[in-house]
Coordinates of C-alpha atoms in Angstrom, one line a residue:
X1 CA 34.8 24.5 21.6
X2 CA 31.9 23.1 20.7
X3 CA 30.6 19.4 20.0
X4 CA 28.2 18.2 18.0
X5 CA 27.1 14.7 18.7
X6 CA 25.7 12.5 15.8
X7 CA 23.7 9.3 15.2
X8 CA 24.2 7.9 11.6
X9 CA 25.1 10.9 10.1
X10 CA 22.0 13.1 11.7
X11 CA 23.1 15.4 14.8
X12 CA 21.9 14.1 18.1
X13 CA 18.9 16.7 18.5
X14 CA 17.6 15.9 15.5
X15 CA 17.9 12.4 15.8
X16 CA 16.4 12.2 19.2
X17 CA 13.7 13.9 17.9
X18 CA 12.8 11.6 14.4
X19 CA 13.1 8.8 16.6
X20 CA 10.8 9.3 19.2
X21 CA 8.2 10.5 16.4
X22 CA 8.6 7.8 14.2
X23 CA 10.1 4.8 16.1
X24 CA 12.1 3.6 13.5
X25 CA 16.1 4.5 14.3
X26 CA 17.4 1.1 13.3
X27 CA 16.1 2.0 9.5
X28 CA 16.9 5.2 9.9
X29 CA 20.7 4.6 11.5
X30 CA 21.2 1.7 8.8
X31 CA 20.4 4.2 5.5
X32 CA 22.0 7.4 7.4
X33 CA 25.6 6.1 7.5
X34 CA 26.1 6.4 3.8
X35 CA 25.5 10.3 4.3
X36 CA 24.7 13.1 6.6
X37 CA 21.3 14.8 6.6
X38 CA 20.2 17.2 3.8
X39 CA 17.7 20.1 4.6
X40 CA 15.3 20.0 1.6
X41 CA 14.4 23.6 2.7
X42 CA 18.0 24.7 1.2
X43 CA 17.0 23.9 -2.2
X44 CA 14.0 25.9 -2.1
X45 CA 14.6 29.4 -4.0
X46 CA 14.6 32.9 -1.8
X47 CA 11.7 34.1 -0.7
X48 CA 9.7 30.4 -1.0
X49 CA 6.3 30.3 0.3
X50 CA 5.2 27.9 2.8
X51 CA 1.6 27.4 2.4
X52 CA 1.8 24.9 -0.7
X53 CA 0.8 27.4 -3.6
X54 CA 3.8 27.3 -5.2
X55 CA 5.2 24.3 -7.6
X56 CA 8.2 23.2 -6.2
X57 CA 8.8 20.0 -8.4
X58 CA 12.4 20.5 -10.4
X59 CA 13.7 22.0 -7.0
X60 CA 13.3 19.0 -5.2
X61 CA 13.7 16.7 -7.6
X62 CA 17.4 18.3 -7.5
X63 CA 17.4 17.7 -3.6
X64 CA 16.5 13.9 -3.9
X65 CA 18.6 13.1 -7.0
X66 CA 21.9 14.8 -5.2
X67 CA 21.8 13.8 -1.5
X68 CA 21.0 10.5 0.2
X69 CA 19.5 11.3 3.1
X70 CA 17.2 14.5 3.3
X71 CA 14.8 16.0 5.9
X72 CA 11.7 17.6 4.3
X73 CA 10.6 21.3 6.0
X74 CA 7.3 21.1 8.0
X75 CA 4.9 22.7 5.6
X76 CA 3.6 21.4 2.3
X77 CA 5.3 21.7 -1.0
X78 CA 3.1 21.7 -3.9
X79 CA 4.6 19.0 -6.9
X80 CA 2.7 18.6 -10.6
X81 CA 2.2 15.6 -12.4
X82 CA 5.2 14.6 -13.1
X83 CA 5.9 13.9 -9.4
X84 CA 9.2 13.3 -8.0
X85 CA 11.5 10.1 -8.8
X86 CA 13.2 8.1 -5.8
X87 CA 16.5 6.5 -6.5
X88 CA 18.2 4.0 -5.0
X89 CA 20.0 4.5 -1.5
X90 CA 17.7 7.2 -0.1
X91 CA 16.1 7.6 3.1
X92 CA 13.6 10.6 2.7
X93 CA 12.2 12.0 6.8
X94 CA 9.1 14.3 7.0
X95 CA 9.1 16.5 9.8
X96 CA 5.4 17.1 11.4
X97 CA 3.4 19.2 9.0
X98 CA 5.3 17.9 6.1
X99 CA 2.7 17.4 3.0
X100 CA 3.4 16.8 -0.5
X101 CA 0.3 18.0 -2.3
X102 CA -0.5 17.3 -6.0
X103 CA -1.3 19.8 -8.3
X104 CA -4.6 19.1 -9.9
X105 CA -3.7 17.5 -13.1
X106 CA -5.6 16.4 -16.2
X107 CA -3.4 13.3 -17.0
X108 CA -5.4 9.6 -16.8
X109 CA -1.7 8.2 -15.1
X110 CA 0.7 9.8 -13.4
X111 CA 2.5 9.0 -9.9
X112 CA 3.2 11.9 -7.1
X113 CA 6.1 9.3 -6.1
X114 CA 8.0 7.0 -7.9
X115 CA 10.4 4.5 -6.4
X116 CA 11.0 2.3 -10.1
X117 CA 14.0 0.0 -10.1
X118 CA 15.6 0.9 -6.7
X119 CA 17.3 -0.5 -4.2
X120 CA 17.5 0.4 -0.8
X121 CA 15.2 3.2 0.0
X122 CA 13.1 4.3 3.8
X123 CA 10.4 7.0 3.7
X124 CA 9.4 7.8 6.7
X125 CA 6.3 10.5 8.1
X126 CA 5.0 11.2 4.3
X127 CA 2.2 12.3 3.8
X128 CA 0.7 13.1 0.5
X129 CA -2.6 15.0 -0.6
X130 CA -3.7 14.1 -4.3
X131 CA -6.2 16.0 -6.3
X132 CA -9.7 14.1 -6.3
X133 CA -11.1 17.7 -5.7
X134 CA -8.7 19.8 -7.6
X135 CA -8.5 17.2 -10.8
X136 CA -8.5 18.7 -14.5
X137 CA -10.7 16.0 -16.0
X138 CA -13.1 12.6 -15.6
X139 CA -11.1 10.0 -17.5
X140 CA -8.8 7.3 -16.4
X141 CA -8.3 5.8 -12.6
X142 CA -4.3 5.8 -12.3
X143 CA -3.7 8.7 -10.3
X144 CA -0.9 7.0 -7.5
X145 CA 0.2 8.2 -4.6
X146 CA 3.1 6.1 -4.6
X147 CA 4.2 4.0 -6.9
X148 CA 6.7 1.2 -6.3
X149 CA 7.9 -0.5 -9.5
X150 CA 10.2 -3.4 -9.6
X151 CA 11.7 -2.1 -6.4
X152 CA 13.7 -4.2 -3.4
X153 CA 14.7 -3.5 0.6
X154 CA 11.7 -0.6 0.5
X155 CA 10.8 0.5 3.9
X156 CA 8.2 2.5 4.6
X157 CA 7.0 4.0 7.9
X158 CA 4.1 6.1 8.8
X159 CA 3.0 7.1 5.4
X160 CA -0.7 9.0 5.0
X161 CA -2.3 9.1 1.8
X162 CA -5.6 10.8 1.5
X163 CA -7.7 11.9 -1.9
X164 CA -6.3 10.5 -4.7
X165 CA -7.5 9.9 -8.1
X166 CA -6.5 6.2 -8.2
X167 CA -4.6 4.4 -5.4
X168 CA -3.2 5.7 -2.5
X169 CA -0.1 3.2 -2.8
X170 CA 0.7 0.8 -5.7
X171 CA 3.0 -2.1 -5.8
X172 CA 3.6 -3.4 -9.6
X173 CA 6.5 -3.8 -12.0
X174 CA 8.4 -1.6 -14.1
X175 CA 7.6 -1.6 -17.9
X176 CA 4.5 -3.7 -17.9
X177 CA 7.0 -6.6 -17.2
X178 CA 9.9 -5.9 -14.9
X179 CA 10.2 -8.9 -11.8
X180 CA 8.3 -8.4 -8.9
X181 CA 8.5 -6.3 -6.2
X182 CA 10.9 -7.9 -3.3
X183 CA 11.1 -7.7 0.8
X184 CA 9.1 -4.7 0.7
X185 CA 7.7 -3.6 4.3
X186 CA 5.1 -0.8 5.2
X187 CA 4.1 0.2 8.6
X188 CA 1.1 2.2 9.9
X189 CA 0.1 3.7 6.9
X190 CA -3.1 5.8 7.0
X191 CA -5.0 6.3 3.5
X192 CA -8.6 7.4 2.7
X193 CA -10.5 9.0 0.5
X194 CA -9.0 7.5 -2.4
X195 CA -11.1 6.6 -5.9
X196 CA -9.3 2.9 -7.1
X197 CA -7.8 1.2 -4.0
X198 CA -6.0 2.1 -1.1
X199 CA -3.6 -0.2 -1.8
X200 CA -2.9 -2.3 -4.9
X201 CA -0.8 -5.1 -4.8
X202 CA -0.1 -6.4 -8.2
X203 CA 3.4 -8.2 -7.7
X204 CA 5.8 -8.6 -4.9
X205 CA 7.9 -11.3 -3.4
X206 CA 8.6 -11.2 0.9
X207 CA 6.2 -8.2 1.4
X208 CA 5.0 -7.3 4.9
X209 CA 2.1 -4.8 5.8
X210 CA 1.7 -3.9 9.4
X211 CA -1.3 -2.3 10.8
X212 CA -2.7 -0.5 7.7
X213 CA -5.8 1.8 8.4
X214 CA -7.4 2.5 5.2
X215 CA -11.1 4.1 4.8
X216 CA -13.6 5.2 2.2
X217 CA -12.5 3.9 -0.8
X218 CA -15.1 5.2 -3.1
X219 CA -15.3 6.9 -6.7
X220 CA -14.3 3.9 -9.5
X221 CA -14.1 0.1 -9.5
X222 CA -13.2 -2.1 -7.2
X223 CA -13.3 0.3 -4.5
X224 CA -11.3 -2.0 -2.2
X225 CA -9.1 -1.5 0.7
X226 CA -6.7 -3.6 0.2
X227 CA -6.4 -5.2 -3.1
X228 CA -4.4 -8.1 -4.7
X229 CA -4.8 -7.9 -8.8
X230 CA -1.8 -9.2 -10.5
X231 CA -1.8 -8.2 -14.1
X232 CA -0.3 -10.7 -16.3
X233 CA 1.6 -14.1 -15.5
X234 CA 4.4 -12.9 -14.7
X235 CA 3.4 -11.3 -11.5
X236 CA 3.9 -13.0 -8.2
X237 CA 2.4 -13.0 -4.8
X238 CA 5.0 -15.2 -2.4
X239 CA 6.0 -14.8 1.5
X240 CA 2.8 -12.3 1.7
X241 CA 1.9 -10.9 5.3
X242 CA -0.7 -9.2 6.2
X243 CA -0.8 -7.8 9.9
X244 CA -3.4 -6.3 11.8
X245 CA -5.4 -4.4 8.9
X246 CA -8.4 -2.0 9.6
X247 CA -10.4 -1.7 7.0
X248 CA -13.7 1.0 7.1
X249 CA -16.7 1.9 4.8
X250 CA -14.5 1.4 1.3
X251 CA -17.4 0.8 -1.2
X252 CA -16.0 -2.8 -2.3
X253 CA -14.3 -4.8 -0.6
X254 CA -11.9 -4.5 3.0
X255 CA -9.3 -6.9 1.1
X256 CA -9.8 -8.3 -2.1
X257 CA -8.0 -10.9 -3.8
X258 CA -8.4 -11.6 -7.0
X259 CA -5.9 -13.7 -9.3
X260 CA -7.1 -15.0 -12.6
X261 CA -4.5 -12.6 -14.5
X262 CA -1.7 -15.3 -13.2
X263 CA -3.6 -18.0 -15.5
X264 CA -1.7 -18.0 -19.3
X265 CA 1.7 -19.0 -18.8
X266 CA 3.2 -21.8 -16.4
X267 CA 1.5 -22.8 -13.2
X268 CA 1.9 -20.4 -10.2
X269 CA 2.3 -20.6 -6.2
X270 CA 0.4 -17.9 -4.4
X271 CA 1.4 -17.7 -0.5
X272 CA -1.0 -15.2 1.9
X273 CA -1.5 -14.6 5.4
X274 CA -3.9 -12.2 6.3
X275 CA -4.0 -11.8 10.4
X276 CA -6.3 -10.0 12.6
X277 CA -8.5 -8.1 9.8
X278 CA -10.7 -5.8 11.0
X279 CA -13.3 -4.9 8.8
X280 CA -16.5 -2.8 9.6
X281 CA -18.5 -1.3 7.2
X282 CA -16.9 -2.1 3.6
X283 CA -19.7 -3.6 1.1
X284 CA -17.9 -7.1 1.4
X285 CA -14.8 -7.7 4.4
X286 CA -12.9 -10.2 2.1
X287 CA -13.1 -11.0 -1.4
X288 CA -11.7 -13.8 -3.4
X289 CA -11.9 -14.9 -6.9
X290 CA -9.9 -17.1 -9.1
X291 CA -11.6 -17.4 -12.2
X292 CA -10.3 -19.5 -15.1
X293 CA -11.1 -17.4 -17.7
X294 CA -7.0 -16.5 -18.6
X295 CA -6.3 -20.3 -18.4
X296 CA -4.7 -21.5 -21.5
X297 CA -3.7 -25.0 -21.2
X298 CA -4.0 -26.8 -17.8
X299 CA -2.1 -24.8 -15.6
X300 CA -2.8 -24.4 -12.3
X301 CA -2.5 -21.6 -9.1
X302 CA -1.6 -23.6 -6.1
X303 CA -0.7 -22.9 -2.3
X304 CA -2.7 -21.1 0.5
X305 CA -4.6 -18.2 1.1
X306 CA -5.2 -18.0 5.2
X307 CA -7.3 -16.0 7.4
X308 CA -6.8 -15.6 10.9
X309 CA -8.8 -14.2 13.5
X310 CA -10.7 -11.6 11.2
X311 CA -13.3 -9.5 12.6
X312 CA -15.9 -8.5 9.9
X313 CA -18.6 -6.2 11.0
X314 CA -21.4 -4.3 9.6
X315 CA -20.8 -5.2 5.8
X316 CA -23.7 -3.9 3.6
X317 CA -23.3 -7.3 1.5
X318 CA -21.6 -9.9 3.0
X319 CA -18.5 -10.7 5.2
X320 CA -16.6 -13.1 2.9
X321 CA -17.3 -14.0 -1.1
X322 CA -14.7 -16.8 -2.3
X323 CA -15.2 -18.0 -6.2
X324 CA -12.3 -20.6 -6.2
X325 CA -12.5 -22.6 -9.3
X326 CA -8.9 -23.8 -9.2
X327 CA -9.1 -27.0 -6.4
X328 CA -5.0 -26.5 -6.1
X329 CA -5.3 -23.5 -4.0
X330 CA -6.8 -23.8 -0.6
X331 CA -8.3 -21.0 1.6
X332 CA -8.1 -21.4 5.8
X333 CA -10.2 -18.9 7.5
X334 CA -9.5 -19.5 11.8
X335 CA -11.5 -17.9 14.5
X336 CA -13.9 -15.6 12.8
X337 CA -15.9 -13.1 14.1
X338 CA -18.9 -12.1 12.6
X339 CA -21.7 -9.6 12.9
X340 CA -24.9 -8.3 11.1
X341 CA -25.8 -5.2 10.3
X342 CA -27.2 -4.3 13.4
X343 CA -23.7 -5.3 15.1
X344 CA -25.2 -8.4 16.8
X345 CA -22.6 -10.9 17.2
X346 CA -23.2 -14.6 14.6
X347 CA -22.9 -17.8 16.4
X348 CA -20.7 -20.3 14.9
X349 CA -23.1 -22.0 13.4
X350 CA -24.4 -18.9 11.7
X351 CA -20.9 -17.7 10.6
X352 CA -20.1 -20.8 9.1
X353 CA -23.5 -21.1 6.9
X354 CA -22.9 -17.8 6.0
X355 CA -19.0 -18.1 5.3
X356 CA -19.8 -20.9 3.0
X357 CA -22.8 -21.2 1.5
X358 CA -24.0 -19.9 -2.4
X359 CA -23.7 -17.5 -3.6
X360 CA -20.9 -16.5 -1.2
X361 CA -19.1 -20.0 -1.8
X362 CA -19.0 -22.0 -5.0
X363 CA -18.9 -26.0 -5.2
X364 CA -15.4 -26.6 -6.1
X365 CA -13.6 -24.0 -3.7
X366 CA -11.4 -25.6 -0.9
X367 CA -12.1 -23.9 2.1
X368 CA -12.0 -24.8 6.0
X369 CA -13.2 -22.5 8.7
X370 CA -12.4 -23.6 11.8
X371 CA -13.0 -22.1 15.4

């Protein structure tokens, strides 16, 4: 007789294995109760080829929209534009070699992956190739990644994004004007290449990024690494942690911040920690603007914005630009390290006139560096 021994619904050599790749078995063991593992590869029809050449969209959307918790074969699998849809109560694992690679489309928007109005849902190992180089056309900057729309209790671990024709991931709400985002975490993910943003955070409540590496952000504006644009009032950016972020030669900015969209309605809390940036290279480490050009009446963004221990090297324009018109909100920037262009450590003195003086700093913005 034979015995199979499982954990959370995977058997024990498999589960040994995902663990020790991606570090994660408490996610993993929480969403694999519910179900026991699904092989994508069975979905695939006969004679499926393995080198990503073959559009394999409706096959797996048929894996993901019957089983909760699937393993994805270790080879890439070509999807089009309509990209594949992520319900609620899934935990998707990509085995080493795994890709999902776009096919080059001529659509201005589209998303490769699409987690809108879920609950509940771990990816771990993606990794997803857009089509900056295979595109069908010039227009339009909205080519995602991944797309997480009015989405809570998303997990993410060890994603890799590279060469898409907007952002690599994107954080906003469903319909233009579903709620926000909420206790959304990401871990380790690896993006380059891509035109927009790395990451775009438009509106999420309890969101946690740890250790983000994301490079050459280049192609259409802003550029940036990391960037946090709400769109309209009803966005939110509360309980906001960013941890350890590498930023590297993106065209803009490292992280950007940038919140006069919230002006319009009532007045607004912002909450953001940003610790241990490392930025070397990007035109500007860390850009902030709240401009009051969306303000209606007299409401106001309050709260804090604050910066600890950054490292900001080599930035062709500056490390920091903050344009805070609004006195309510206050910026804390703690231990900074600075260099030139050469990579020649500032002294404090030197960081500080730099940090804060025109036109990197305007009059009315409420900032403290301290060392």
């Amino acid at each position: 007789m034979n015995f199979i021994f499982k954990i959370g619904g995977l058997p024990f050599n498999i589960a040994i294995k995902l663990f020790c790749i991606f570090n994660v078995p408490y996610n993993y063991i929480e969403h694999s109760t519910v179900d026991s593992v699904y092989e994508v590869i069975n979905s695939l029809p006969k004679n499926y080829v393995r080198d990503g050449s073959v559009d394999y969209t409706s096959a797996l959307q048929v894996a993901i929209s019957e089983h909760q918790n699937l393993l994805f074969p270790s080879f890439p699998l070509l999807v089009n534009d309509n990209g594949l849809l992520i319900g609620s109560n899934k935990t998707l694992t990509f085995l080493p070699g795994s890709e999902i690679r776009l096919k080059g489309s001529d659509k201005k928007r589209y998303n490769i992956i699409k987690i809108e109005r879920a609950v509940n849902v771990t990816i771990n190992g993606l990794f997803i190739k857009g089509d900056r180089y295979t595109h069908q056309g010039t227009k339009g900057e909205w080519g995602m990644g991944l797309g997480i729309y009015s989405s809570s209790n998303i997990t993410l671990n060890n994603i890799k994004i590279v060469d898409c024709w907007g952002d690599g991931i994107y954080l906003g709400n469903a319909g233009g004007n579903g709620p926000p985002n909420y206790n959304v975490l990401i871990k380790r993910p690896e993006i380059s290449n891509c035109r927009r943003d790395g990451i775009s955070i438009i509106t999420a409540r309890r969101l946690t990024i740890i250790s983000p590496h994301v490079t050459g952000t280049n192609g259409t504006l802003p550029m940036s690494g990391i960037n946090f644009e709400p769109n309209n009032p009803m966005d939110e950016l509360q309980q906001i942690n960013v941890i350890d972020a590498s930023t590297e030669d993106n065209i803009g900015s490292g992280i950007s911040i940038g919140i006069k969209n919230l002006y319009g309605m009532s007045s607004k809390n912002i909450d953001i920690a940003i610790i241990r940036h490392t930025d070397k290279g990007s035109g500007i480490a860390l850009k902030i603007h709240n401009y009051l050009s969306k303000r209606k009446l007299a409401e106001t963004i309050t709260g804090n914005i604050t910066i600890t221990n950054p490292v900001w090297t080599k930035n062709s324009n500056c490390a920091m630009r903050a344009i805070l018109y609004d006195p309510n909100l206050k910026l804390f920037i703690s231990t900074p390290r600075v260099t030139d262009l050469q990579g020649n450590s500032l002294t404090r003195s030197a960081i500080f006139d730099r940090l804060t003086a025109a036109p990197n700093v305007n009059k009315e913005a409420q900032i403290n560096v301290r060392f």
